[in-house]
Amino acid sequence: LPDSTTFGRRDITKLMWDVVGNRLLIGTRYQGLLQYRYKTNALEKLPSAHENPIINNIAQTADGKIWVNSFAGGIYQLRN
């Protein structure tokens, strides 16, 4: 990834392809939730209510909504 040193240590916990947003969502242990867009070759950290939540799971419903489960942050819907 072009800017992989920007985020420092990242232990990946989950990967999920967002079929609606056409992006790869990357759950991490130390940097929360990241997204990678192949079209623009861009990696970015997504905002969160907690500083760096440990991402346990990412799921997409049939209607395209994305739900994220994080340690100490509970379950929340990703809005993007």
Short mmCIF file of C-alpha atoms in Angstrom, two decimals, residues 3-73:
data_model
loop_
_atom_site.label_atom_id
_atom_site.label_comp_id
_atom_site.label_asym_id
_atom_site.label_seq_id
_atom_site.Cartn_x
_atom_site.Cartn_y
_atom_site.Cartn_z
CA ASP A 3 1.00 4.96 2.59
CA SER A 4 1.36 1.86 4.74
CA THR A 5 3.85 3.50 7.11
CA THR A 6 1.31 6.21 7.99
CA PHE A 7 -0.62 4.01 10.41
CA GLY A 8 2.29 2.25 12.09
CA ARG A 9 1.48 -1.07 13.77
CA ARG A 10 -1.67 -2.70 12.43
CA ASP A 11 -2.65 -6.22 13.31
CA ILE A 12 -5.50 -7.10 10.96
CA THR A 13 -8.49 -8.75 12.64
CA LYS A 14 -11.10 -8.72 9.82
CA LEU A 15 -11.35 -8.08 6.09
CA MET A 16 -14.61 -7.41 4.25
CA TRP A 17 -15.37 -6.32 0.70
CA ASP A 18 -18.07 -3.61 0.64
CA VAL A 19 -20.09 -4.42 -2.49
CA VAL A 20 -21.98 -1.12 -2.34
CA GLY A 21 -19.06 1.21 -1.59
CA ASN A 22 -16.61 -0.76 -3.78
CA ARG A 23 -13.90 -0.78 -1.11
CA LEU A 24 -12.05 -3.15 1.18
CA LEU A 25 -12.77 -2.62 4.88
CA ILE A 26 -9.94 -3.62 7.18
CA GLY A 27 -10.55 -4.17 10.88
CA THR A 28 -7.44 -3.81 13.04
CA ARG A 29 -6.36 -4.35 16.59
CA TYR A 30 -4.50 -1.04 17.01
CA GLN A 31 -5.86 1.43 14.44
CA GLY A 32 -9.60 0.76 14.33
CA LEU A 33 -11.28 0.53 10.94
CA LEU A 34 -9.46 1.31 7.69
CA GLN A 35 -10.71 1.41 4.12
CA TYR A 36 -8.79 0.74 0.94
CA ARG A 37 -10.13 1.89 -2.41
CA TYR A 38 -8.55 0.03 -5.32
CA LYS A 39 -9.69 2.57 -7.90
CA THR A 40 -7.74 5.41 -6.26
CA ASN A 41 -5.13 3.24 -4.49
CA ALA A 42 -5.97 5.09 -1.26
CA LEU A 43 -5.83 3.75 2.28
CA GLU A 44 -7.46 5.76 5.06
CA LYS A 45 -8.52 5.43 8.67
CA LEU A 46 -12.26 5.81 9.22
CA PRO A 47 -13.48 7.96 12.11
CA SER A 48 -14.74 6.29 15.28
CA ALA A 49 -16.35 7.34 18.55
CA HIS A 50 -13.44 5.65 20.37
CA GLU A 51 -9.81 6.54 19.68
CA ASN A 52 -8.64 3.18 18.28
CA PRO A 53 -11.26 0.47 18.78
CA ILE A 54 -10.27 -3.16 18.44
CA ILE A 55 -12.43 -4.38 15.55
CA ASN A 56 -13.90 -7.84 16.17
CA ASN A 57 -16.25 -8.22 13.21
CA ILE A 58 -17.59 -6.45 10.12
CA ALA A 59 -20.78 -7.52 8.34
CA GLN A 60 -22.89 -6.25 5.46
CA THR A 61 -26.63 -6.83 5.30
CA ALA A 62 -28.55 -7.63 2.11
CA ASP A 63 -29.61 -3.98 1.82
CA GLY A 64 -25.94 -2.83 1.89
CA LYS A 65 -25.72 -1.53 5.47
CA ILE A 66 -22.43 -2.22 7.22
CA TRP A 67 -22.30 -3.16 10.88
CA VAL A 68 -19.11 -3.17 12.93
CA ASN A 69 -18.48 -4.81 16.30
CA SER A 70 -15.59 -3.51 18.38
CA PHE A 71 -14.15 -4.32 21.78
CA ALA A 72 -15.43 -1.73 24.28
CA GLY A 73 -17.29 0.10 21.48
#
